[in-house]
XYZ file of C-alpha atoms in Angstrom:
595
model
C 104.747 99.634 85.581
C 106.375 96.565 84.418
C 108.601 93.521 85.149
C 112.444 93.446 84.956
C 114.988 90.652 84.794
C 118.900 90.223 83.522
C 122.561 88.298 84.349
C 125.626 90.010 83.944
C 128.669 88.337 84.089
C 132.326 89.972 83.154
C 133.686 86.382 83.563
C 131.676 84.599 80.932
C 128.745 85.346 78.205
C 125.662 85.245 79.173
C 123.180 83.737 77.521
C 120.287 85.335 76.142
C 117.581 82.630 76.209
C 118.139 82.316 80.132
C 117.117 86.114 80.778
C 114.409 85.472 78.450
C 112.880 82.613 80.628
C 113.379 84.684 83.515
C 111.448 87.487 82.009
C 108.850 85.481 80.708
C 107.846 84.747 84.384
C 106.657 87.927 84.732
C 104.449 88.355 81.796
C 101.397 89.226 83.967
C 103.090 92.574 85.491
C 104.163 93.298 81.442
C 101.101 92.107 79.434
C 101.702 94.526 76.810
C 105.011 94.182 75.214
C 107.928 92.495 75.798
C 112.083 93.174 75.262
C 115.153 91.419 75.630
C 118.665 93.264 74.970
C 121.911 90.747 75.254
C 125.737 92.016 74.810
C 128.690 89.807 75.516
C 128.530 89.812 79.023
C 125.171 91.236 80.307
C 121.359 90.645 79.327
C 118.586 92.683 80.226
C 114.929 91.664 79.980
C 111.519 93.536 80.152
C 108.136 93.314 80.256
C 106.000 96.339 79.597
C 102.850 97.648 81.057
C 101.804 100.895 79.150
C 101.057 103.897 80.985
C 103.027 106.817 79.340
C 102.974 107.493 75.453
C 101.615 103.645 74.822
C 102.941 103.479 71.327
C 106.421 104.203 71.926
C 108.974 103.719 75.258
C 109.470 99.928 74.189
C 112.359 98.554 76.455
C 115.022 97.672 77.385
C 116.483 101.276 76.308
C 119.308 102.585 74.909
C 121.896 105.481 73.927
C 123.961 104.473 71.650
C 127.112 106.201 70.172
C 128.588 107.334 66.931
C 129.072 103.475 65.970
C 125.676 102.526 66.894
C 126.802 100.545 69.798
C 125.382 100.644 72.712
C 126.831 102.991 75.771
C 123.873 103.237 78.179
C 121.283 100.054 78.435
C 118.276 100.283 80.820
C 115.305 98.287 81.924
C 112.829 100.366 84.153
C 109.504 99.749 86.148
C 107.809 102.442 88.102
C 106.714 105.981 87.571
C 108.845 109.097 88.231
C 106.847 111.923 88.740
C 108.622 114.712 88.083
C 110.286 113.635 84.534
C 108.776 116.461 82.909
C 111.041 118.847 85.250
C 114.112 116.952 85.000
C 113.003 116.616 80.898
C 113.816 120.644 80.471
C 116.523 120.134 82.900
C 118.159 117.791 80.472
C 116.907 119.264 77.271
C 118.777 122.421 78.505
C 122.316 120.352 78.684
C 121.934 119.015 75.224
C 119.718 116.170 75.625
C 117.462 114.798 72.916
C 114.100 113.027 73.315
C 112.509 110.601 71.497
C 109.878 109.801 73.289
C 107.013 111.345 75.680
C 108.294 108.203 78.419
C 109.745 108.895 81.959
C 111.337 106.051 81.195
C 113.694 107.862 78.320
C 113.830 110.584 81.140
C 115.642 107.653 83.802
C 117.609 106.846 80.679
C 119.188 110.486 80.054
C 119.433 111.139 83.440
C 121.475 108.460 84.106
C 124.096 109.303 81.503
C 124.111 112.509 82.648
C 124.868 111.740 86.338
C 125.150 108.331 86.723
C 124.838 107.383 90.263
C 123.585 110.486 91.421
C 121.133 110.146 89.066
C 118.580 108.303 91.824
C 118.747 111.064 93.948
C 116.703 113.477 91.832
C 114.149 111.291 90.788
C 110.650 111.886 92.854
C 108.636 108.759 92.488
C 108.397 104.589 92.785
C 110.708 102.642 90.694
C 113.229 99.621 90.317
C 115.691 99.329 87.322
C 118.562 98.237 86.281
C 121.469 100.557 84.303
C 124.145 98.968 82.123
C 127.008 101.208 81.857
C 128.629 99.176 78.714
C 131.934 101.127 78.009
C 132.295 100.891 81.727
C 131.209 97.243 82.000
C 129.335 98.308 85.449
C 125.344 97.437 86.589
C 123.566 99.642 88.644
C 120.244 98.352 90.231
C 118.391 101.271 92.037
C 115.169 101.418 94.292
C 112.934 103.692 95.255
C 113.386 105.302 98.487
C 110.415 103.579 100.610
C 110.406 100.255 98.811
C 107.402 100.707 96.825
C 108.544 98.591 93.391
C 110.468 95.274 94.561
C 113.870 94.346 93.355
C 115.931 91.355 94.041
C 119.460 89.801 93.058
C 121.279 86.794 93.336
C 125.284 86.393 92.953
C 126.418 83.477 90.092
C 129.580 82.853 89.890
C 131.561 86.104 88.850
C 128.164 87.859 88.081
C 124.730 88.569 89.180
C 121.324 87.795 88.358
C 118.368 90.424 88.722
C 114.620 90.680 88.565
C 111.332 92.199 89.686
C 110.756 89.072 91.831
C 112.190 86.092 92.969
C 110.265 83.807 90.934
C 112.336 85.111 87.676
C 115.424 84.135 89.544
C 114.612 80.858 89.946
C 113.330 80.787 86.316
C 116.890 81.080 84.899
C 117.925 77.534 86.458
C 120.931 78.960 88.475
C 119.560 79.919 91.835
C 116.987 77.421 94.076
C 114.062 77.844 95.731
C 115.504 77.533 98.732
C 114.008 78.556 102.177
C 116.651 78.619 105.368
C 115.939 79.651 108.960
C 116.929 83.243 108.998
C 114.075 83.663 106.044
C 111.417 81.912 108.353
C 112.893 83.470 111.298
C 111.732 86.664 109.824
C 108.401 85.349 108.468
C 107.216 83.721 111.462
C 108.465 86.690 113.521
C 106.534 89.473 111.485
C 110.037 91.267 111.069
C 111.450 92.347 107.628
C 115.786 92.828 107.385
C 116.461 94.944 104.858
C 117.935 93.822 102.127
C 116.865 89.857 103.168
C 114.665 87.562 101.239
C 112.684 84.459 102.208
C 115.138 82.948 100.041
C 119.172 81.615 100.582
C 121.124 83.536 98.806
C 118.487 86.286 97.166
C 119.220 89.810 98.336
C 116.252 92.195 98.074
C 117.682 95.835 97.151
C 117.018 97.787 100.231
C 114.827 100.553 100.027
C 116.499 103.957 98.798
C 119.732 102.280 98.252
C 121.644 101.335 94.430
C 123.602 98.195 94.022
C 127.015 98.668 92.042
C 127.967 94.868 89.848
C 131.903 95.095 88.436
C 135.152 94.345 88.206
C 135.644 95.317 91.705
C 132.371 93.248 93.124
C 129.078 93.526 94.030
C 128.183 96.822 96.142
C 125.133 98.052 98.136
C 125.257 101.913 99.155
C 122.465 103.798 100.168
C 121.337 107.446 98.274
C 118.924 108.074 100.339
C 117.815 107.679 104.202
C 115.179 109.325 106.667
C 116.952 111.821 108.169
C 115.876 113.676 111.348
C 115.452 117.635 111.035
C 114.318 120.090 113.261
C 110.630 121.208 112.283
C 109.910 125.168 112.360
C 106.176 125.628 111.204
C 103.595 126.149 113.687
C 100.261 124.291 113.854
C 98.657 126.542 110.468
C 101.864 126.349 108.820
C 101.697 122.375 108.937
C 98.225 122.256 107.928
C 99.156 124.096 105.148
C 102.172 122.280 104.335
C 100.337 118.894 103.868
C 97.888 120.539 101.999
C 99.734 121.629 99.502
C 102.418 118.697 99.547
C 99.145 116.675 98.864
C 97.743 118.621 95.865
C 100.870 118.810 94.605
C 101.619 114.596 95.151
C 98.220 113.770 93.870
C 98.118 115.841 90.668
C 101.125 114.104 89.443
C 99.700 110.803 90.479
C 96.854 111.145 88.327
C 98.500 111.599 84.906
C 98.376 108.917 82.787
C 97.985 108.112 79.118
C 95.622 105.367 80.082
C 92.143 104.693 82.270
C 93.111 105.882 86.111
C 90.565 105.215 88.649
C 91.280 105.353 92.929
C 90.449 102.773 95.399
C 87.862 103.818 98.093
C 86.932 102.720 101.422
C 85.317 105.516 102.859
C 88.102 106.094 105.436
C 89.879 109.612 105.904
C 92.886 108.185 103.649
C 91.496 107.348 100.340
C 89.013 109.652 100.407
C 91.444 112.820 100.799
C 93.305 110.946 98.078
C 90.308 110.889 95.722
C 88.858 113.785 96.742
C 92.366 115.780 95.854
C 92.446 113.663 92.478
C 88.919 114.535 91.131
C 89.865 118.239 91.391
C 92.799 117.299 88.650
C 90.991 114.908 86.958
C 87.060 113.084 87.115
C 88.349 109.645 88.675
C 86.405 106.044 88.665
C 86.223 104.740 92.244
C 86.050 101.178 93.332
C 85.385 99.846 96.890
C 85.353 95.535 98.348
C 82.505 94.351 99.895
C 81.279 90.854 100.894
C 78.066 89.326 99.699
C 77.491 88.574 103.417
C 76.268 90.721 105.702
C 78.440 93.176 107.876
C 78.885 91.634 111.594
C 80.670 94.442 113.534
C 83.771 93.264 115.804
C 86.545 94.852 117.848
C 88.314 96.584 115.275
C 85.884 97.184 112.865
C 82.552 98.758 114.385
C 80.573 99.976 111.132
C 81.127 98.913 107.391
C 82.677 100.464 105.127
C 79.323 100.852 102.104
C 77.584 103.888 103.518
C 80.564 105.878 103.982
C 81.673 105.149 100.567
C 77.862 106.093 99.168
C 78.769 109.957 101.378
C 81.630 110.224 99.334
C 80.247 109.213 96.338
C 77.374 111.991 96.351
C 79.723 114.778 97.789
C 82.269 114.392 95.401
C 80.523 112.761 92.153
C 82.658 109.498 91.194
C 81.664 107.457 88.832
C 81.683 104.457 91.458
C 82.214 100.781 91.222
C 81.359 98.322 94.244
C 83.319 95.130 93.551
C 81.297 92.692 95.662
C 82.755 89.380 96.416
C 81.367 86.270 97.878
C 83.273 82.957 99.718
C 83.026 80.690 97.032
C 85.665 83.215 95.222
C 87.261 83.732 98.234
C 87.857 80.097 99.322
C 88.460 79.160 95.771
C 91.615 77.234 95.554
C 92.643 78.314 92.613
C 92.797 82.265 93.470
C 94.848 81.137 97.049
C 97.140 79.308 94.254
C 97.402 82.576 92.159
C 98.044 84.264 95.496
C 100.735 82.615 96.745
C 102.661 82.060 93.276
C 102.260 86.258 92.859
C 103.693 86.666 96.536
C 106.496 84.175 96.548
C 105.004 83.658 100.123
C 102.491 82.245 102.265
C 99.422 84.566 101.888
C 98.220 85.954 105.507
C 94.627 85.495 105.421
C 91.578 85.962 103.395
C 92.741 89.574 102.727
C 95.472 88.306 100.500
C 92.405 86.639 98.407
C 90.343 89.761 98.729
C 92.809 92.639 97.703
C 93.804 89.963 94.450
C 90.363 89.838 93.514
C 89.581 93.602 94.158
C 92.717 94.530 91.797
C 91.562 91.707 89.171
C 87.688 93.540 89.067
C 89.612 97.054 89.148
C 91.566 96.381 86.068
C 88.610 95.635 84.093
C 88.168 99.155 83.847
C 91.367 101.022 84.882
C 95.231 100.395 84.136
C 96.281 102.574 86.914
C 94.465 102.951 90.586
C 95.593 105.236 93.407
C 95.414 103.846 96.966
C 95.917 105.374 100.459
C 98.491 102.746 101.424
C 100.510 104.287 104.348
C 99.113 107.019 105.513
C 98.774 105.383 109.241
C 102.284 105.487 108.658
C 102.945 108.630 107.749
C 100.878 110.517 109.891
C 100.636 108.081 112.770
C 97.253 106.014 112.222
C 97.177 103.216 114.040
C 95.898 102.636 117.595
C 99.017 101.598 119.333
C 101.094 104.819 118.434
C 98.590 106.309 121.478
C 99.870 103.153 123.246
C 103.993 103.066 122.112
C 105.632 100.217 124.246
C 109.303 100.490 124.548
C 110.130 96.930 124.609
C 108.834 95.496 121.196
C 108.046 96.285 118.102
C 104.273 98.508 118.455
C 102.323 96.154 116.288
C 102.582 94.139 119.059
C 98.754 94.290 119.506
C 97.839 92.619 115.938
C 97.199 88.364 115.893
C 99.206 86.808 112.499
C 102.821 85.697 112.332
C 103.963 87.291 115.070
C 101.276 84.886 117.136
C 98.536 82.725 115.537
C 100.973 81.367 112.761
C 103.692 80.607 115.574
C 101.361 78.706 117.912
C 100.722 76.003 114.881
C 104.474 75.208 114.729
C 105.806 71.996 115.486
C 107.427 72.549 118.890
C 110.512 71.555 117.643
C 111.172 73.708 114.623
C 109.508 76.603 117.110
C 112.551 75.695 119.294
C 114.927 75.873 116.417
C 113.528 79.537 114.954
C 113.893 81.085 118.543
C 111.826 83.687 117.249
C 111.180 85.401 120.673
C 115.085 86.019 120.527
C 115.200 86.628 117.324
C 112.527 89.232 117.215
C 113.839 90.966 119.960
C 117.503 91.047 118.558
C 116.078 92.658 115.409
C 114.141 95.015 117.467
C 116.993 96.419 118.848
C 119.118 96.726 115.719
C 116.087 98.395 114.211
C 116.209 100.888 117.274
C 119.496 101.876 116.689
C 118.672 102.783 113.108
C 116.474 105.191 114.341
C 118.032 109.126 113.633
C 117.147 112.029 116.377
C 118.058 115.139 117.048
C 120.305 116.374 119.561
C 119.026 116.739 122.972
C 116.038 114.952 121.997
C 114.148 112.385 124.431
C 111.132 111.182 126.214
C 107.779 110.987 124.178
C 109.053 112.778 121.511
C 112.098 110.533 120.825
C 109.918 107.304 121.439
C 107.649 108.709 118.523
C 110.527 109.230 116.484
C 111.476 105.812 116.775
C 108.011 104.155 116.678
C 107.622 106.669 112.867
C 110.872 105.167 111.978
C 109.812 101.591 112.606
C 106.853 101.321 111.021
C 108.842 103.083 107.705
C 111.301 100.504 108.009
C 110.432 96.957 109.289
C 106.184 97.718 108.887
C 105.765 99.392 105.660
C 107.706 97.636 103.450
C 105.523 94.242 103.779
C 102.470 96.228 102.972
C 104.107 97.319 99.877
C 105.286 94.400 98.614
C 101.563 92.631 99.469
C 100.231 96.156 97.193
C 102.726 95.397 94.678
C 103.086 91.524 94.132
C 98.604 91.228 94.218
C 97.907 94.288 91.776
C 100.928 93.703 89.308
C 99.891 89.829 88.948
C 96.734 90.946 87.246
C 98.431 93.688 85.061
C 97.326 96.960 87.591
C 99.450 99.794 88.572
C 98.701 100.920 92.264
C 100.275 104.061 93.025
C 100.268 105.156 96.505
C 100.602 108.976 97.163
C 101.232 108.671 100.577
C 104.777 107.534 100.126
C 106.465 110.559 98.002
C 109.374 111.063 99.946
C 108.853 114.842 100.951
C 105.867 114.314 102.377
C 106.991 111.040 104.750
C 110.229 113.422 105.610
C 107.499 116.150 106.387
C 105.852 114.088 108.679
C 108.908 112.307 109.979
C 110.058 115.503 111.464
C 106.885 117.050 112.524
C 106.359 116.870 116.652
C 103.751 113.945 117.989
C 102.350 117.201 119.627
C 100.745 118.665 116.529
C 100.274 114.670 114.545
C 97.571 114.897 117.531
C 96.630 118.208 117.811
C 93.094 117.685 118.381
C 93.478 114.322 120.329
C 92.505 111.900 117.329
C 94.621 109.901 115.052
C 95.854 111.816 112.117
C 95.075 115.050 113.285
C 97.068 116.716 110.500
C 95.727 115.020 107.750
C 92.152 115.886 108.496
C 92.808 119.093 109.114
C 93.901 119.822 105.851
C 91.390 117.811 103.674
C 88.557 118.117 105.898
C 87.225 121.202 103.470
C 86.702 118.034 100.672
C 85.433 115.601 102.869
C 81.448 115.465 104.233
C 81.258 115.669 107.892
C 80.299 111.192 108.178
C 83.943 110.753 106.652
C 86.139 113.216 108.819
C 84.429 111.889 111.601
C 84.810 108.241 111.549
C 86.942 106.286 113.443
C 89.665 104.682 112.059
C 88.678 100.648 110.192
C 91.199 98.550 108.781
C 90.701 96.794 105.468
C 87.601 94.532 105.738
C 87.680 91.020 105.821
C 84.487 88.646 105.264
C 82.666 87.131 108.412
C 80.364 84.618 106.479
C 80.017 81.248 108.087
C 80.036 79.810 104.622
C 83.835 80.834 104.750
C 84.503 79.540 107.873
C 83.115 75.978 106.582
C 84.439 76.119 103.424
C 88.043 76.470 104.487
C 87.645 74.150 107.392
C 86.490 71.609 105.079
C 89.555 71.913 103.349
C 91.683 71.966 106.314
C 89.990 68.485 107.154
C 91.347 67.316 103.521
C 94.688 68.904 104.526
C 94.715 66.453 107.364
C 93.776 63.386 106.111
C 96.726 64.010 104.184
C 100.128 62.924 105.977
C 102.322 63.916 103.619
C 101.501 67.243 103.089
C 104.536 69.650 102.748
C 103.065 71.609 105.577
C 103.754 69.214 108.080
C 107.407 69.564 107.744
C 106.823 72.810 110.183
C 103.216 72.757 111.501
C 101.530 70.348 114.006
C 98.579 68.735 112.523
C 97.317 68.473 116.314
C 97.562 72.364 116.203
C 95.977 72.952 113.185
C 93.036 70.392 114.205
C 92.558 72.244 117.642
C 91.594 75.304 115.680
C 89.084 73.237 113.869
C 87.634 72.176 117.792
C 86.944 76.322 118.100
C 84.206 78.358 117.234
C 85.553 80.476 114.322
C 86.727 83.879 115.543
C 89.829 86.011 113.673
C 92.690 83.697 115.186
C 91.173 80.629 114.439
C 90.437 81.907 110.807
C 93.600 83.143 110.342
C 95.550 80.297 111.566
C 93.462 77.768 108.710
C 93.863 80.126 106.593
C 97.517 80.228 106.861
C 97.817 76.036 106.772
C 96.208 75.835 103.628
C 98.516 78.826 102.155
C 101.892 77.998 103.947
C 100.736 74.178 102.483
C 100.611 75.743 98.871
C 104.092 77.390 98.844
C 106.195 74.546 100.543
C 104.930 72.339 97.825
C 107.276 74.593 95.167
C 110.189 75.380 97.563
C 112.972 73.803 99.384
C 113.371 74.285 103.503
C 116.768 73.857 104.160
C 117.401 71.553 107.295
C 116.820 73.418 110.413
C-alpha cells in the first residue's frame, strides 16, 4: 500500500513542485520509494510501500505510445487480489507485462476498459487514472471504503490525495472545519462522500470520480444490492467456508514479512487459523501492563484465549504489551491525531497506533478481522434493532459523552439531535429490499445496510489512517465484496441459527478453532483500566484548564470538562478527557468556520 496525491487542471499548468509537497506529506504510508510524473496540465505523485515484486512496480505508471509519450498515467495504493486472473485475461488480448505488480495489472486493465475497469477488480484500493490523449482523470475506490481518497475542486481543476493533509500541503485548499463536518463528528454519522473539511469531498465508497472538459463527476460502479438467497442452512455453511479459504489465501500473498493480528475472538482467529493453512503466519496480540479489571462489556481478557490459539494452531506469537506512560504520552496522541486528520476517540486510538508501530517491526503486511460484526451481524444490539435511530445507539462517544462537553451554545447551533435523525432517515431510504419483503427480516436488512454504510466506513478509515502512519499494510478479509453481498442477502434466520451472534461464521470455522475460542462471548477491542492512566490524563486535563486560551474552548465548556474531573473515573468520564485533550490537539492546526 502506498500514498497518492496530484492537480489536474485543463485551464492552466500545473506545477510540479506543488504535487510534490503534497506527496511528501505522506512519506510515512510510502517509506520506500517515491515518484512524481507532471505533463502540461496534470501531476501525479506517489509514495510507495513494497509488497509485490519489491524491486520493480516504481510509480506513478505508464503506457506510453509509439512516440514515447505518455497515453495512460496511474498512481495506485491498495492490493487487488485477483490480478493474476485478470493478468492471463489481459495477456490473452495482447497485453504485455513488465512487471510481477498488480499495480501494472490496474494499469492494463484500465486501458483496456477504462471505466469499467473498477468493476472487475476484487480487492482494496484508491487511484487515480490519467487518460492523456483524452485529457480525462478518473479517481476510483474500493467498494467498502477500505483505502481513503479525497479531492478538492481549484479553479478549473482538481486536487487529489490519500488524505486530506496532502491537500492542504499544496497551499490551495484550507484547513477549514464548518458545521455540517462537526455536525457529523459530534453526531457519530458519516455522509458519504463528506469530509470534516469545507470543500474536501471524500470519494464514496465503490464509486469513480470523472475530472474534464465537461466537469467534475461522481458515479457509482458498484452498490449492495439485495438478492434473493436460495441455499439452505449446510449450503451457507459451506458457502462461507469456502468464500473464506478462498478470501484468505489471496490475502496472505506477499513478497514481504505477513503476520495477522490476534485477539483470541472468533474473528481473527478464523482469519489466522484459515491463513496458517496457506502459509505459517506471525501473530501479534495488545495487552496492558496493568492488570485485567473485568466490566460490562468486556468480562474476561483477551491473553488466555490468545495462548489456546497459539498451541492449537502453532503461531509464532508476539504479545505487544503496552503500559500508560506510552499511552498517555503526548507525543503518540500528537502522532494520532496528525495521522487521522481528526480528533482521536479515546485511548484506543493510542493503543491500535502503538500495536501497528510494534507489528511493523517484524511484518510489512498484517491481516485483521475488521468487520466481521458487520458482516455477519456481531454486535449486541442487532438482537436488540430499534427502529427509530441508528442501532449503535447503545455505545457512549460522540454520539453522547463528546456532546455533553459542548458549550451549550455551539450544541444549540449543531442541532445534532435533528441532524442525526435527518441523516438517519436518508440512510434508511438507501437501504435496497426485495419485493414483498417486511417485518424482522426487512429491519435486518436495513440495520446490515447501516452498519456497511454510515458504521463501517469510520472503522476503516481509523484501520487505515493508524497502520499506514507507521508504514503497515492491514488487510481485512472480511470486506471482499462477495462475501459482504453473501451475507447481505442471507436471512437473519440462519445469521442466528443457533441463537448466538455469528452463528454462520462459527459454524464454518469451528473445525480450526479449540472449543475456549468458539465458545466465548463476544469482547470488543480492549482498552487499559490502570489508575495510572486515569491520573495521568487528568493531570493533563488540569494543565488544559489552567489554560484559557486553549483552541478547545472555542466548542467545549471548561466547566464540563472539569465536572468529569469531580467523577470517579469510569468509561464516560475517560473518554470524555480523553477527547479534550485530542479535540484540543487538532483545533490548534485547523480553522472552525463561524458557527
Amino acid at each position: 500500500m502506498c500514498g497518492i496525491a496530484g492537480w489536474v487542471d485543463p485551464a492552466r499548468p500545473v506545477e510540479a513542485s506543488t504535487v510534490r509537497r503534497m506527496t511528501d506529506t505522506l512519506a510515512a504510508r510510502g517509506p520506500d520509494d517515491a515518484g512524481l510524473w507532471a505533463g502540461p496540465d496534470a501531476c501525479l505523485g506517489h509514495r510507495r510501500l513494497a509488497v509485490l515484486d519489491p524491486a520493480n512496480g516504481q510509480q506513478p505508471m505508464l503506457t506510453t505510445d509509439d512516440r514515447d509519450e505518455a497515453v495512460i498515467v496511474l498512481a495506485y495504493t491498495g492490493e487487488v487480489y485477483n490480478h493474476a486472473e485478470l493478468r492471463l485475461e489481459l495477456e490473452r488480448l495482447g497485453h504485455k507485462f513488465r512487471t510481477d505488480t498488480d499495480t501494472e495489472v490496474v494499469l492494463h486493465a484500465c486501458g483496456q476498459w477504462g471505466s469499467r475497469a473498477p468493476e472487475r477488480l476484487n480487492g482494496m484500493f484508491a487511484f487515480a487514472v490519467w487518460d492523456a490523449p483524452r485529457r480525462r482523470l478518473m479517481l476510483v475506490r474500493d467498494r467498502l471504503g477500505v483505502k481513503p481518497l479525497f479531492y478538492a475542486r481549484h479553479g478549473g481543476g482538481v486536487l487529489f490525495a490519500s488524505e486530506p493533509k496532502a491537500l492542504f500541503a499544496s497551499g490551495m485548499v484550507a484547513p477549514a472545519v464548518d458545521t455540517d463536518g462537526l455536525r457529523d463528528f459530534f453526531a457519530s454519522v458519516r455522509t458519504p462522500g463528506r469530509s470534516l473539511f469545507t470543500g474536501v469531498r471524500e470519494v464514496p465508497p465503490g464509486c469513480l470520480v470523472l475530472v474534464d472538459h465537461r466537469g467534475v463527476r461522481e458515479r457509482p460502479y458498484w452498490t449492495l444490492a439485495a438478492r434473493p438467497h436460495a441455499d439452505d442452512l449446510p449450503g451457507t455453511v459451506d458457502r462461507v467456508r469456502g468464500l473464506l479459504a478462498d478470501i484468505t489465501d489471496r490475502h496472505v500473498r506477499a513478497d514481504v514479512p505477513i503476520g495477522a493480528l490476534l485477539s483470541g475472538g472468533l474473528d481473527s482467529s478464523a482469519l489466522a487459523a484459515l491463513g496458517h493453512r496457506a502459509l505459517p503466519l506471525r501473530t501479534f496480540s495488545v495487552d496492558f501492563a496493568a492488570p485485567f479489571v473485568p466490566d460490562r462489556l468486556r468480562a474476561t481478557p483477551d491473553a488466555p484465549f490468545v495462548r489456546d490459539m497459539v498451541a492449537h494452531c502453532g503461531f509464532d506469537h508476539r504479545d505487544i504489551v503496552l503500559d500508560s506512560a506510552a499511552l498517555t504520552d503526548p507525543t503518540v496522541r500528537e502522532a494520532v491525531v496528525a495521522a487521522r486528520d481528526a480528533p482521536a476517540t479515546g485511548n484506543m486510538d493510542a493503543s491500535l497506533y502503538l500495536l501497528f508501530k510494534a507489528v511493523r517491526e517484524h511484518s510489512t503486511v498484517a491481516i485483521s478481522g475488521e468487520s466481521a460484526d458487520e458482516v455477519f451481524g456481531g454486535y449486541p444490539w442487532f438482537r436488540d434493532p430499534v427502529s427509530a435511530d441508528y442501532p449503535w445507539r447503545y455505545l457512549t462517544g460522540r454520539s453522547g459523552t463528546y456532546q455533553a462537553l459542548l458549550r451549550a451554545d455551539v450544541a444549540a447551533e449543531l442541532a445534532i439531535a435533528d441532524h442525526r435523525f435527518a441523516h438517519y432517515r436518508q440512510a434508511l431510504a438507501e437501504v435496497p429490499v426485495l419485493p414483498g419483503e417486511a417485518g424482522r427480516q426487512r429491519r435486518m436488512r436495513e440495520v446490515f445496510h447501516l452498519h456497511f454504510t454510515r458504521w463501517l466506513p469510520d472503522l476503516l478509515d481509523r484501520k487505515d489512517r493508524l497502520s499506514m502512519a507507521v508504514g503497515l499494510e492491514v488487510r481485512v478479509p472480511f470486506c471482499d465484496h462477495r462475501l459482504v453481498e453473501y451475507a447481505f442477502n442471507t436471512p437473519w434466520s440462519l445469521h442466528t441459527f443457533d441463537g448466538r451472534e455469528k452463528s454462520l461464521l462459527r459454524a464454518a470455522t469451528v473445525d480450526l478453532l479449540p472449543p475456549s475460542v468458539t465458545s466465548r462471548v463476544k469482547a470488543p477491542y480492549p482498552v487499559t483500566q490502570d489508575p495510572a492512566y486515569d491520573q495521568a490524563i487528568g493531570e493533563q486535563a488540569r494543565d488544559l484548564l489552567a489554560s484559557p486560551n486553549a483552541a478547545v474552548w472555542t466548542l467545549l465548556d471548561p466547566s464540563r470538562l472539569r465536572g468529569r474531573l469531580s467523577r470517579t473515573p469510569d468509561q464516560a468520564t475517560r473518554a470524555g478527557i480523553d477527547f479534550a485533550l485530542s479535540l484540543d490537539v487538532w483545533l490548534r492546526s485547523v480553522e472552525v468556520k463561524k458557527l
